[in-house]
CSV table of N, CA, C and O and ligand atoms in Angstrom, one decimal:
chain,number,residue,atom,x,y,z
A,1052,MET,N,0.8,-1.2,0.0
A,1052,MET,CA,0.0,0.0,0.0
A,1052,MET,C,0.9,1.2,0.0
A,1052,MET,O,1.7,1.4,0.9
A,1053,THR,N,0.7,2.1,-1.0
A,1053,THR,CA,1.5,3.3,-1.1
A,1053,THR,C,1.1,4.3,0.0
A,1053,THR,O,-0.1,4.3,0.5
A,1054,LYS,N,1.9,5.3,0.3
A,1054,LYS,CA,1.7,6.3,1.2
A,1054,LYS,C,0.5,7.2,0.8
A,1054,LYS,O,-0.4,7.6,1.5
A,1055,ALA,N,0.5,7.5,-0.6
A,1055,ALA,CA,-0.6,8.3,-1.1
A,1055,ALA,C,-2.0,7.6,-1.0
A,1055,ALA,O,-3.0,8.2,-0.7
A,1056,TYR,N,-2.0,6.3,-1.2
A,1056,TYR,CA,-3.2,5.5,-1.1
A,1056,TYR,C,-3.7,5.5,0.3
A,1056,TYR,O,-4.9,5.7,0.6
A,1057,ARG,N,-2.8,5.3,1.2
A,1057,ARG,CA,-3.1,5.3,2.7
A,1057,ARG,C,-3.7,6.7,3.1
A,1057,ARG,O,-4.6,6.8,3.9
A,1058,GLN,N,-3.1,7.7,2.5
A,1058,GLN,CA,-3.6,9.1,2.8
A,1058,GLN,C,-5.0,9.3,2.3
A,1058,GLN,O,-5.9,9.9,3.0
A,1059,LYS,N,-5.3,8.7,1.1
A,1059,LYS,CA,-6.6,8.8,0.5
A,1059,LYS,C,-7.6,8.1,1.4
A,1059,LYS,O,-8.7,8.6,1.6
A,1060,LEU,N,-7.2,7.0,2.0
A,1060,LEU,CA,-8.1,6.3,2.9
A,1060,LEU,C,-8.3,7.1,4.2
A,1060,LEU,O,-9.4,7.1,4.7
A,1061,PHE,N,-7.2,7.7,4.7
A,1061,PHE,CA,-7.3,8.5,5.9
A,1061,PHE,C,-8.3,9.6,5.7
A,1061,PHE,O,-9.1,9.9,6.6
A,1062,ASP,N,-8.3,10.2,4.5
A,1062,ASP,CA,-9.1,11.3,4.2
A,1062,ASP,C,-10.6,11.0,3.9
A,1062,ASP,O,-11.4,11.8,3.8
A,1063,LYS,N,-10.9,9.7,3.7
A,1063,LYS,CA,-12.2,9.2,3.3
A,1063,LYS,C,-13.3,9.8,4.3
A,1063,LYS,O,-14.4,10.1,3.8
A,1064,TYR,N,-13.0,9.8,5.6
A,1064,TYR,CA,-13.9,10.4,6.6
A,1064,TYR,C,-13.3,11.5,7.4
A,1064,TYR,O,-13.5,11.6,8.6
A,1065,GLY,N,-12.4,12.3,6.7
A,1065,GLY,CA,-11.8,13.4,7.4
A,1065,GLY,C,-10.9,13.1,8.6
A,1065,GLY,O,-10.8,13.8,9.6
A,1066,GLY,N,-10.2,11.9,8.5
A,1066,GLY,CA,-9.3,11.5,9.5
A,1066,GLY,C,-10.0,10.9,10.7
A,1066,GLY,O,-9.4,10.8,11.8
A,1067,LYS,N,-11.2,10.5,10.5
A,1067,LYS,CA,-12.0,9.8,11.6
A,1067,LYS,C,-12.2,8.4,11.3
A,1067,LYS,O,-12.3,7.9,10.2
A,1068,CYS,N,-12.3,7.6,12.4
A,1068,CYS,CA,-12.7,6.2,12.3
A,1068,CYS,C,-14.1,6.1,11.6
A,1068,CYS,O,-15.0,6.7,12.1
A,1069,ALA,N,-14.2,5.3,10.6
A,1069,ALA,CA,-15.5,5.1,9.9
A,1069,ALA,C,-16.5,4.5,10.8
A,1069,ALA,O,-17.7,4.7,10.5
A,1070,TYR,N,-16.2,3.9,11.8
A,1070,TYR,CA,-17.2,3.2,12.7
A,1070,TYR,C,-17.6,4.0,13.9
A,1070,TYR,O,-18.7,4.3,14.1
A,1071,CYS,N,-16.6,4.3,14.8
A,1071,CYS,CA,-16.9,5.1,16.0
A,1071,CYS,C,-16.8,6.6,15.9
A,1071,CYS,O,-17.3,7.3,16.7
A,1072,GLY,N,-16.1,7.0,14.9
A,1072,GLY,CA,-15.9,8.5,14.6
A,1072,GLY,C,-14.8,9.1,15.4
A,1072,GLY,O,-14.7,10.4,15.4
A,1073,CYS,N,-14.0,8.4,16.1
A,1073,CYS,CA,-12.9,9.0,16.9
A,1073,CYS,C,-11.8,9.5,15.9
A,1073,CYS,O,-11.8,9.1,14.8
A,1074,ASP,N,-11.0,10.4,16.4
A,1074,ASP,CA,-9.9,10.9,15.5
A,1074,ASP,C,-8.9,9.8,15.4
A,1074,ASP,O,-8.4,9.2,16.4
A,1075,LEU,N,-8.5,9.5,14.2
A,1075,LEU,CA,-7.5,8.4,14.0
A,1075,LEU,C,-6.1,8.8,14.5
A,1075,LEU,O,-5.7,10.0,14.3
A,1076,GLN,N,-5.5,7.9,15.1
A,1076,GLN,CA,-4.2,8.1,15.7
A,1076,GLN,C,-3.1,7.4,14.8
A,1076,GLN,O,-3.5,6.5,14.0
A,1077,LYS,N,-1.9,7.6,15.1
A,1077,LYS,CA,-0.8,6.9,14.4
A,1077,LYS,C,-1.1,5.4,14.6
A,1077,LYS,O,-1.4,5.0,15.7
A,1078,GLY,N,-0.9,4.6,13.6
A,1078,GLY,CA,-1.1,3.2,13.7
A,1078,GLY,C,-2.6,2.8,13.4
A,1078,GLY,O,-3.0,1.6,13.7
A,1079,TRP,N,-3.4,3.7,12.8
A,1079,TRP,CA,-4.8,3.3,12.5
A,1079,TRP,C,-4.8,2.2,11.5
A,1079,TRP,O,-3.8,1.9,10.8
A,1080,HIS,N,-5.9,1.5,11.5
A,1080,HIS,CA,-6.0,0.3,10.6
A,1080,HIS,C,-6.8,0.5,9.4
A,1080,HIS,O,-7.6,1.4,9.3
A,1081,VAL,N,-6.6,-0.4,8.4
A,1081,VAL,CA,-7.5,-0.4,7.2
A,1081,VAL,C,-8.4,-1.6,7.3
A,1081,VAL,O,-7.9,-2.7,7.5
A,1082,ASP,N,-9.7,-1.3,7.3
A,1082,ASP,CA,-10.7,-2.4,7.4
A,1082,ASP,C,-11.3,-2.6,6.0
A,1082,ASP,O,-11.6,-1.7,5.3
A,1083,GLU,N,-11.5,-3.9,5.7
A,1083,GLU,CA,-12.3,-4.2,4.5
A,1083,GLU,C,-13.8,-4.4,4.9
A,1083,GLU,O,-14.1,-5.2,5.8
A,1084,ILE,N,-14.7,-3.6,4.4
A,1084,ILE,CA,-16.1,-3.6,4.8
A,1084,ILE,C,-16.6,-5.0,4.5
A,1084,ILE,O,-17.2,-5.6,5.5
A,1085,GLU,N,-16.5,-5.5,3.3
A,1085,GLU,CA,-16.8,-6.9,3.0
A,1085,GLU,C,-15.5,-7.6,3.2
A,1085,GLU,O,-14.5,-7.3,2.5
A,1086,PRO,N,-15.4,-8.6,4.1
A,1086,PRO,CA,-14.1,-9.1,4.5
A,1086,PRO,C,-13.3,-9.8,3.4
A,1086,PRO,O,-13.8,-10.4,2.5
A,1087,VAL,N,-12.0,-9.6,3.6
A,1087,VAL,CA,-11.0,-10.4,2.8
A,1087,VAL,C,-10.4,-11.3,3.7
A,1087,VAL,O,-9.9,-10.9,4.7
A,1088,ARG,N,-10.5,-12.6,3.4
A,1088,ARG,CA,-9.8,-13.6,4.3
A,1088,ARG,C,-8.5,-13.9,3.7
A,1088,ARG,O,-8.3,-14.5,2.7
A,1089,ARG,N,-7.4,-13.5,4.5
A,1089,ARG,CA,-6.1,-13.6,4.0
A,1089,ARG,C,-5.5,-15.0,4.2
A,1089,ARG,O,-4.6,-15.4,3.6
A,1090,ASN,N,-6.1,-15.7,5.2
A,1090,ASN,CA,-5.6,-17.1,5.5
A,1090,ASN,C,-4.1,-17.2,5.7
A,1090,ASN,O,-3.5,-18.2,5.2
A,1091,ARG,N,-3.5,-16.2,6.2
A,1091,ARG,CA,-2.1,-16.3,6.4
A,1091,ARG,C,-1.7,-17.2,7.6
A,1091,ARG,O,-2.5,-17.5,8.4
A,1092,VAL,N,-0.5,-17.7,7.5
A,1092,VAL,CA,0.0,-18.6,8.6
A,1092,VAL,C,1.1,-17.9,9.3
A,1092,VAL,O,1.9,-17.2,8.7
A,1093,TRP,N,1.2,-18.2,10.6
A,1093,TRP,CA,2.2,-17.6,11.5
A,1093,TRP,C,3.5,-18.3,11.2
A,1093,TRP,O,3.6,-19.5,11.4
A,1094,ASN,N,4.6,-17.6,10.9
A,1094,ASN,CA,5.9,-18.1,10.7
A,1094,ASN,C,6.7,-17.9,12.1
A,1094,ASN,O,7.1,-16.8,12.4
A,1095,TYR,N,6.8,-19.0,12.9
A,1095,TYR,CA,7.4,-18.9,14.2
A,1095,TYR,C,8.9,-18.5,14.1
A,1095,TYR,O,9.4,-17.7,14.9
A,1096,GLU,N,9.6,-19.0,13.0
A,1096,GLU,CA,11.0,-18.7,12.9
A,1096,GLU,C,11.2,-17.2,12.7
A,1096,GLU,O,12.1,-16.7,13.2
A,1097,LYS,N,10.4,-16.6,11.8
A,1097,LYS,CA,10.6,-15.2,11.4
A,1097,LYS,C,9.7,-14.3,12.2
A,1097,LYS,O,9.8,-13.1,12.0
A,1098,SER,N,8.8,-14.8,13.0
A,1098,SER,CA,7.9,-14.0,13.8
A,1098,SER,C,7.1,-13.0,12.9
A,1098,SER,O,7.0,-11.8,13.2
A,1099,ARG,N,6.5,-13.6,11.9
A,1099,ARG,CA,5.6,-12.8,11.0
A,1099,ARG,C,4.6,-13.7,10.3
A,1099,ARG,O,4.7,-14.9,10.3
A,1100,TRP,N,3.6,-13.0,9.8
A,1100,TRP,CA,2.5,-13.7,9.0
A,1100,TRP,C,3.0,-13.9,7.6
A,1100,TRP,O,3.5,-13.0,7.0
A,1101,ASP,N,2.9,-15.1,7.1
A,1101,ASP,CA,3.2,-15.4,5.7
A,1101,ASP,C,2.0,-15.9,4.9
A,1101,ASP,O,1.0,-16.3,5.5
A,1102,ARG,N,2.1,-15.8,3.6
A,1102,ARG,CA,1.1,-16.4,2.7
A,1102,ARG,C,0.9,-17.9,2.9
A,1102,ARG,O,1.9,-18.6,3.2
A,1103,ASN,N,-0.3,-18.3,2.9
A,1103,ASN,CA,-0.6,-19.7,3.0
A,1103,ASN,C,-0.7,-20.3,1.5
A,1103,ASN,O,-1.6,-19.9,0.8
A,1104,LYS,N,0.3,-21.1,1.2
A,1104,LYS,CA,0.3,-21.6,-0.2
A,1104,LYS,C,-0.8,-22.5,-0.5
A,1104,LYS,O,-1.2,-22.6,-1.7
A,1105,GLU,N,-1.3,-23.2,0.5
A,1105,GLU,CA,-2.4,-24.2,0.2
A,1105,GLU,C,-3.8,-23.5,0.2
A,1105,GLU,O,-4.7,-24.0,-0.5
A,1106,LYS,N,-3.9,-22.4,1.0
A,1106,LYS,CA,-5.2,-21.7,1.0
A,1106,LYS,C,-4.9,-20.2,0.8
A,1106,LYS,O,-4.7,-19.5,1.7
A,1107,PRO,N,-5.0,-19.8,-0.5
A,1107,PRO,CA,-4.7,-18.4,-0.8
A,1107,PRO,C,-5.8,-17.5,-0.3
A,1107,PRO,O,-6.9,-17.9,0.1
A,1108,CYS,N,-5.5,-16.2,-0.4
A,1108,CYS,CA,-6.4,-15.1,0.0
A,1108,CYS,C,-7.7,-15.2,-0.7
A,1108,CYS,O,-7.8,-15.4,-1.9
A,1109,GLU,N,-8.8,-15.1,0.1
A,1109,GLU,CA,-10.1,-15.1,-0.5
A,1109,GLU,C,-10.6,-13.7,-0.8
A,1109,GLU,O,-10.5,-12.8,0.1
A,1110,HIS,N,-11.2,-13.4,-1.9
A,1110,HIS,CA,-11.7,-12.1,-2.3
A,1110,HIS,C,-10.7,-11.0,-2.4
A,1110,HIS,O,-10.9,-9.9,-1.8
A,1111,PRO,N,-9.6,-11.2,-3.0
A,1111,PRO,CA,-8.6,-10.1,-3.1
A,1111,PRO,C,-9.1,-8.9,-3.9
A,1111,PRO,O,-8.6,-7.8,-3.7
A,1112,GLU,N,-10.2,-9.1,-4.7
A,1112,GLU,CA,-10.8,-8.0,-5.4
A,1112,GLU,C,-11.4,-7.0,-4.5
A,1112,GLU,O,-11.7,-5.9,-4.8
A,1113,ARG,N,-11.6,-7.4,-3.2
A,1113,ARG,CA,-12.2,-6.5,-2.2
A,1113,ARG,C,-11.2,-5.5,-1.6
A,1113,ARG,O,-11.6,-4.7,-0.8
A,1114,MET,N,-10.0,-5.7,-2.0
A,1114,MET,CA,-9.0,-4.7,-1.5
A,1114,MET,C,-8.9,-3.5,-2.4
A,1114,MET,O,-8.0,-3.3,-3.1
A,1115,CYS,N,-10.0,-2.7,-2.3
A,1115,CYS,CA,-10.1,-1.5,-3.1
A,1115,CYS,C,-10.7,-0.4,-2.2
A,1115,CYS,O,-11.4,-0.7,-1.2
A,1116,ILE,N,-10.5,0.9,-2.5
A,1116,ILE,CA,-10.9,1.9,-1.7
A,1116,ILE,C,-12.4,2.0,-1.4
A,1116,ILE,O,-12.9,2.3,-0.3
A,1117,GLU,N,-13.2,1.5,-2.4
A,1117,GLU,CA,-14.7,1.5,-2.2
A,1117,GLU,C,-15.1,0.5,-1.1
A,1117,GLU,O,-16.1,0.6,-0.4
A,1118,ASN,N,-14.3,-0.6,-0.9
A,1118,ASN,CA,-14.5,-1.6,0.1
A,1118,ASN,C,-13.7,-1.4,1.4
A,1118,ASN,O,-13.7,-2.3,2.2
A,1119,GLN,N,-12.9,-0.4,1.4
A,1119,GLN,CA,-12.0,-0.2,2.6
A,1119,GLN,C,-12.4,1.0,3.4
A,1119,GLN,O,-12.8,2.1,2.8
A,1120,ASN,N,-12.3,0.9,4.7
A,1120,ASN,CA,-12.5,2.0,5.6
A,1120,ASN,C,-11.4,2.2,6.5
A,1120,ASN,O,-10.8,1.3,7.0
A,1121,PRO,N,-11.1,3.5,6.9
A,1121,PRO,CA,-10.1,3.8,7.9
A,1121,PRO,C,-10.8,3.4,9.3
A,1121,PRO,O,-11.9,3.8,9.5
A,1122,ALA,N,-10.0,2.8,10.1
A,1122,ALA,CA,-10.6,2.4,11.4
A,1122,ALA,C,-9.6,2.5,12.5
A,1122,ALA,O,-8.4,2.3,12.3
A,1123,CYS,N,-10.1,2.8,13.7
A,1123,CYS,CA,-9.2,2.8,14.9
A,1123,CYS,C,-9.0,1.3,15.2
A,1123,CYS,O,-9.7,0.4,14.8
A,1124,PRO,N,-7.8,1.0,15.8
A,1124,PRO,CA,-7.5,-0.4,16.1
A,1124,PRO,C,-8.6,-1.1,16.8
A,1124,PRO,O,-8.9,-2.3,16.5
A,1125,SER,N,-9.3,-0.5,17.8
A,1125,SER,CA,-10.3,-1.1,18.6
A,1125,SER,C,-11.5,-1.6,17.7
A,1125,SER,O,-11.9,-2.7,17.8
A,1126,CYS,N,-12.0,-0.7,16.8
A,1126,CYS,CA,-13.1,-1.0,16.0
A,1126,CYS,C,-12.6,-2.1,15.0
A,1126,CYS,O,-13.4,-3.1,14.7
A,1127,ASN,N,-11.5,-2.0,14.4
A,1127,ASN,CA,-11.0,-3.0,13.4
A,1127,ASN,C,-10.9,-4.4,14.1
A,1127,ASN,O,-11.3,-5.4,13.5
A,1128,ILE,N,-10.3,-4.4,15.3
A,1128,ILE,CA,-10.1,-5.7,16.0
A,1128,ILE,C,-11.5,-6.3,16.4
A,1128,ILE,O,-11.7,-7.5,16.2
A,1129,ASN,N,-12.4,-5.4,16.8
A,1129,ASN,CA,-13.7,-5.9,17.2
A,1129,ASN,C,-14.5,-6.4,16.1
A,1129,ASN,O,-15.3,-7.3,16.2
A,1130,LYS,N,-14.4,-5.7,14.9
A,1130,LYS,CA,-15.1,-6.1,13.7
A,1130,LYS,C,-14.6,-7.4,13.2
A,1130,LYS,O,-15.3,-8.2,12.6
A,1131,HIS,N,-13.3,-7.5,13.3
A,1131,HIS,CA,-12.5,-8.7,12.9
A,1131,HIS,C,-12.8,-9.0,11.4
A,1131,HIS,O,-12.8,-8.0,10.7
A,1132,SER,N,-13.2,-10.1,11.0
A,1132,SER,CA,-13.4,-10.4,9.6
A,1132,SER,C,-14.9,-10.6,9.4
A,1132,SER,O,-15.3,-11.3,8.5
A,1133,GLY,N,-15.7,-9.9,10.2
A,1133,GLY,CA,-17.2,-10.0,10.1
A,1133,GLY,C,-17.7,-9.0,9.1
A,1133,GLY,O,-17.0,-8.0,8.7
A,1134,SER,N,-19.0,-9.1,8.8
A,1134,SER,CA,-19.7,-8.1,8.0
A,1134,SER,C,-20.1,-6.9,8.9
A,1134,SER,O,-20.0,-7.0,10.1
A,1135,LEU,N,-20.6,-5.9,8.3
A,1135,LEU,CA,-21.1,-4.7,9.1
A,1135,LEU,C,-22.2,-5.1,10.0
A,1135,LEU,O,-22.2,-4.7,11.2
A,1136,GLU,N,-23.1,-6.0,9.6
A,1136,GLU,CA,-24.2,-6.4,10.4
A,1136,GLU,C,-23.7,-7.3,11.6
A,1136,GLU,O,-24.2,-7.3,12.7
A,1137,ASP,N,-22.7,-8.1,11.3
A,1137,ASP,CA,-22.1,-8.9,12.4
A,1137,ASP,C,-21.5,-8.0,13.5
A,1137,ASP,O,-21.7,-8.3,14.7
A,1138,PHE,N,-20.8,-6.9,13.0
A,1138,PHE,CA,-20.2,-6.0,13.9
A,1138,PHE,C,-21.3,-5.3,14.7
A,1138,PHE,O,-21.2,-5.1,16.0
A,1139,ARG,N,-22.3,-4.9,14.1
A,1139,ARG,CA,-23.4,-4.2,14.8
A,1139,ARG,C,-24.1,-5.1,15.8
A,1139,ARG,O,-24.3,-4.6,17.0
A,1140,GLU,N,-24.3,-6.3,15.5
A,1140,GLU,CA,-24.8,-7.3,16.4
A,1140,GLU,C,-23.9,-7.5,17.6
A,1140,GLU,O,-24.3,-7.6,18.8
A,1141,ALA,N,-22.6,-7.6,17.3
A,1141,ALA,CA,-21.6,-7.8,18.4
A,1141,ALA,C,-21.6,-6.6,19.4
A,1141,ALA,O,-21.6,-6.9,20.6
A,1142,ILE,N,-21.7,-5.4,18.9
A,1142,ILE,CA,-21.7,-4.2,19.8
A,1142,ILE,C,-23.0,-4.3,20.7
A,1142,ILE,O,-22.9,-4.0,21.9
A,1143,LEU,N,-24.1,-4.6,20.1
A,1143,LEU,CA,-25.4,-4.7,20.8
A,1143,LEU,C,-25.2,-5.8,21.9
A,1143,LEU,O,-25.7,-5.6,23.0
A,1144,GLY,N,-24.5,-6.8,21.5
A,1144,GLY,CA,-24.3,-7.9,22.5
A,1144,GLY,C,-23.4,-7.5,23.7
A,1144,GLY,O,-23.6,-8.1,24.7
A,1145,TYR,N,-22.6,-6.5,23.5
A,1145,TYR,CA,-21.7,-6.1,24.6
A,1145,TYR,C,-22.6,-5.6,25.8
A,1145,TYR,O,-22.3,-5.9,26.9
A,1146,MET,N,-23.6,-4.8,25.4
A,1146,MET,CA,-24.5,-4.2,26.4
A,1146,MET,C,-25.3,-5.3,27.1
A,1146,MET,O,-25.4,-5.3,28.4
A,1147,LYS,N,-25.8,-6.2,26.3
A,1147,LYS,CA,-26.5,-7.4,26.9
A,1147,LYS,C,-25.6,-8.2,27.9
A,1147,LYS,O,-26.0,-8.5,29.0
A,1148,HIS,N,-24.4,-8.4,27.4
A,1148,HIS,CA,-23.4,-9.1,28.2
A,1148,HIS,C,-23.1,-8.4,29.6
A,1148,HIS,O,-23.1,-9.0,30.6
A,1149,LEU,N,-22.9,-7.1,29.5
A,1149,LEU,CA,-22.7,-6.3,30.7
A,1149,LEU,C,-23.8,-6.4,31.7
A,1149,LEU,O,-23.6,-6.5,32.9
A,1150,ASN,N,-25.1,-6.4,31.1
A,1150,ASN,CA,-26.2,-6.5,32.0
A,1150,ASN,C,-26.3,-7.9,32.6
A,1150,ASN,O,-26.9,-8.1,33.7
A,1151,GLU,N,-25.8,-8.9,32.0
A,1151,GLU,CA,-25.8,-10.3,32.5
A,1151,GLU,C,-24.7,-10.5,33.6
A,1151,GLU,O,-24.9,-11.2,34.6
A,1152,ILE,N,-23.5,-9.9,33.3
A,1152,ILE,CA,-22.4,-10.4,34.2
A,1152,ILE,C,-21.8,-9.3,35.1
A,1152,ILE,O,-21.0,-9.6,36.0
A,1153,SER,N,-22.0,-8.0,34.7
A,1153,SER,CA,-21.2,-7.0,35.4
A,1153,SER,C,-22.0,-6.3,36.5
A,1153,SER,O,-22.9,-5.5,36.3
A,1154,THR,N,-21.7,-6.6,37.8
A,1154,THR,CA,-22.3,-5.9,38.9
A,1154,THR,C,-22.0,-4.4,38.9
A,1154,THR,O,-22.9,-3.6,39.1
A,1155,GLN,N,-20.8,-4.1,38.6
A,1155,GLN,CA,-20.4,-2.7,38.5
A,1155,GLN,C,-21.2,-1.9,37.5
A,1155,GLN,O,-21.7,-0.8,37.7
A,1156,TYR,N,-21.4,-2.5,36.3
A,1156,TYR,CA,-22.2,-1.9,35.3
A,1156,TYR,C,-23.6,-1.7,35.8
A,1156,TYR,O,-24.2,-0.6,35.6
A,1157,LYS,N,-24.2,-2.7,36.4
A,1157,LYS,CA,-25.6,-2.6,36.9
A,1157,LYS,C,-25.7,-1.5,37.9
A,1157,LYS,O,-26.7,-0.8,38.0
A,1158,VAL,N,-24.7,-1.4,38.8
A,1158,VAL,CA,-24.8,-0.4,39.9
A,1158,VAL,C,-24.7,1.0,39.2
A,1158,VAL,O,-25.4,1.9,39.6
A,1159,ALA,N,-23.7,1.1,38.3
A,1159,ALA,CA,-23.5,2.4,37.6
A,1159,ALA,C,-24.8,2.8,36.9
A,1159,ALA,O,-25.2,4.0,36.9
A,1160,LYS,N,-25.5,1.9,36.3
A,1160,LYS,CA,-26.8,2.1,35.6
A,1160,LYS,C,-27.8,2.6,36.6
A,1160,LYS,O,-28.6,3.5,36.4
A,1161,ARG,N,-27.9,1.9,37.8
A,1161,ARG,CA,-28.9,2.2,38.8
A,1161,ARG,C,-28.7,3.6,39.3
A,1161,ARG,O,-29.7,4.3,39.7
A,1162,TYR,N,-27.5,4.0,39.4
A,1162,TYR,CA,-27.2,5.4,39.9
A,1162,TYR,C,-27.2,6.5,38.8
A,1162,TYR,O,-26.8,7.6,39.1
A,1163,GLY,N,-27.6,6.1,37.6
A,1163,GLY,CA,-27.8,7.0,36.6
A,1163,GLY,C,-26.5,7.4,35.9
A,1163,GLY,O,-26.5,8.4,35.1
A,1164,LEU,N,-25.4,6.7,36.2
A,1164,LEU,CA,-24.2,7.1,35.5
A,1164,LEU,C,-24.1,6.5,34.1
A,1164,LEU,O,-23.3,7.0,33.2
A,1165,VAL,N,-24.9,5.5,33.8
A,1165,VAL,CA,-24.9,4.9,32.5
A,1165,VAL,C,-26.4,4.9,32.1
A,1165,VAL,O,-27.3,4.5,32.9
A,1166,GLU,N,-26.6,5.4,30.9
A,1166,GLU,CA,-28.0,5.4,30.4
A,1166,GLU,C,-28.0,4.6,29.1
A,1166,GLU,O,-27.3,5.0,28.1
A,1167,GLU,N,-28.8,3.6,29.0
A,1167,GLU,CA,-29.0,2.8,27.8
A,1167,GLU,C,-30.1,3.4,26.9
A,1167,GLU,O,-31.0,4.0,27.4
A,1168,THR,N,-29.9,3.3,25.6
A,1168,THR,CA,-30.9,3.8,24.7
A,1168,THR,C,-31.2,2.6,23.8
A,1168,THR,O,-30.5,1.6,23.7
A,1169,SER,N,-32.3,2.8,23.1
A,1169,SER,CA,-32.7,1.7,22.1
A,1169,SER,C,-32.5,2.2,20.7
A,1169,SER,O,-33.1,1.8,19.8
A,1170,SER,N,-31.6,3.2,20.6
A,1170,SER,CA,-31.4,3.8,19.3
A,1170,SER,C,-30.6,2.9,18.3
A,1170,SER,O,-30.5,3.2,17.1
A,1171,GLY,N,-30.1,1.9,18.8
A,1171,GLY,CA,-29.3,1.0,17.9
A,1171,GLY,C,-27.9,1.5,17.6
A,1171,GLY,O,-27.5,2.5,18.1
A,1172,VAL,N,-27.2,0.7,16.9
A,1172,VAL,CA,-25.8,1.0,16.6
A,1172,VAL,C,-25.8,1.7,15.2
A,1172,VAL,O,-26.1,1.1,14.2
A,1173,LYS,N,-25.3,2.9,15.2
A,1173,LYS,CA,-25.2,3.6,13.9
A,1173,LYS,C,-23.7,3.9,13.8
A,1173,LYS,O,-23.1,4.5,14.6
A,1174,PHE,N,-23.1,3.5,12.7
A,1174,PHE,CA,-21.7,3.8,12.4
A,1174,PHE,C,-21.5,5.2,11.9
A,1174,PHE,O,-22.4,5.8,11.3
A,1175,TYR,N,-20.3,5.8,12.3
A,1175,TYR,CA,-20.0,7.1,11.9
A,1175,TYR,C,-20.3,7.4,10.4
A,1175,TYR,O,-20.9,8.4,10.1
A,1176,PHE,N,-19.8,6.5,9.6
A,1176,PHE,CA,-19.9,6.8,8.1
A,1176,PHE,C,-21.4,6.8,7.7
A,1176,PHE,O,-21.7,7.3,6.6
A,1177,GLU,N,-22.3,6.2,8.5
A,1177,GLU,CA,-23.7,6.2,8.1
A,1177,GLU,C,-24.4,7.5,8.5
A,1177,GLU,O,-25.5,7.8,8.2
A,1178,THR,N,-23.7,8.3,9.4
A,1178,THR,CA,-24.3,9.5,9.9
A,1178,THR,C,-23.9,10.8,9.1
A,1178,THR,O,-24.4,11.8,9.3
A,1179,ILE,N,-22.9,10.6,8.2
A,1179,ILE,CA,-22.4,11.8,7.5
A,1179,ILE,C,-22.7,11.7,6.0
A,1179,ILE,O,-22.8,10.6,5.5
A,1180,LYS,N,-22.8,12.8,5.4
A,1180,LYS,CA,-23.1,12.8,3.9
A,1180,LYS,C,-21.7,12.9,3.2
A,1180,LYS,O,-20.9,13.7,3.6
A,1181,LYS,N,-21.6,12.2,2.2
A,1181,LYS,CA,-20.3,12.2,1.4
A,1181,LYS,C,-20.4,13.2,0.3
A,1181,LYS,O,-21.4,13.4,-0.3
B,2001,ZN,ZN1,-13.3,3.3,15.9
């Protein structure tokens, strides 16, 4: 990926994460909206990811600016290789999970420090006009 291409991606949403809208910091990630499965294998000797000769990259045609979004590491890692709808579901699941397991979360909610809404998950890029 050239520096100019990466800059073009950075500028796609004005230097903001396409998902949460935070300001991108050094080390921001490139996310494929429709996932590209690279199927790489870890090379223990060289401590790096290598191409998998038996199972090549799936959907390399998706590595284009129309299918790529600039993302903060947290959003990119949480989205993983899922679809947008998978990511949206996962985020909704975090709140459900907190209500099931976190006493601290439930206490904070009871004291009004946390307020839940039913507005759903809207990604930053869905809220702005291009
Ligand atoms: Zn983000």
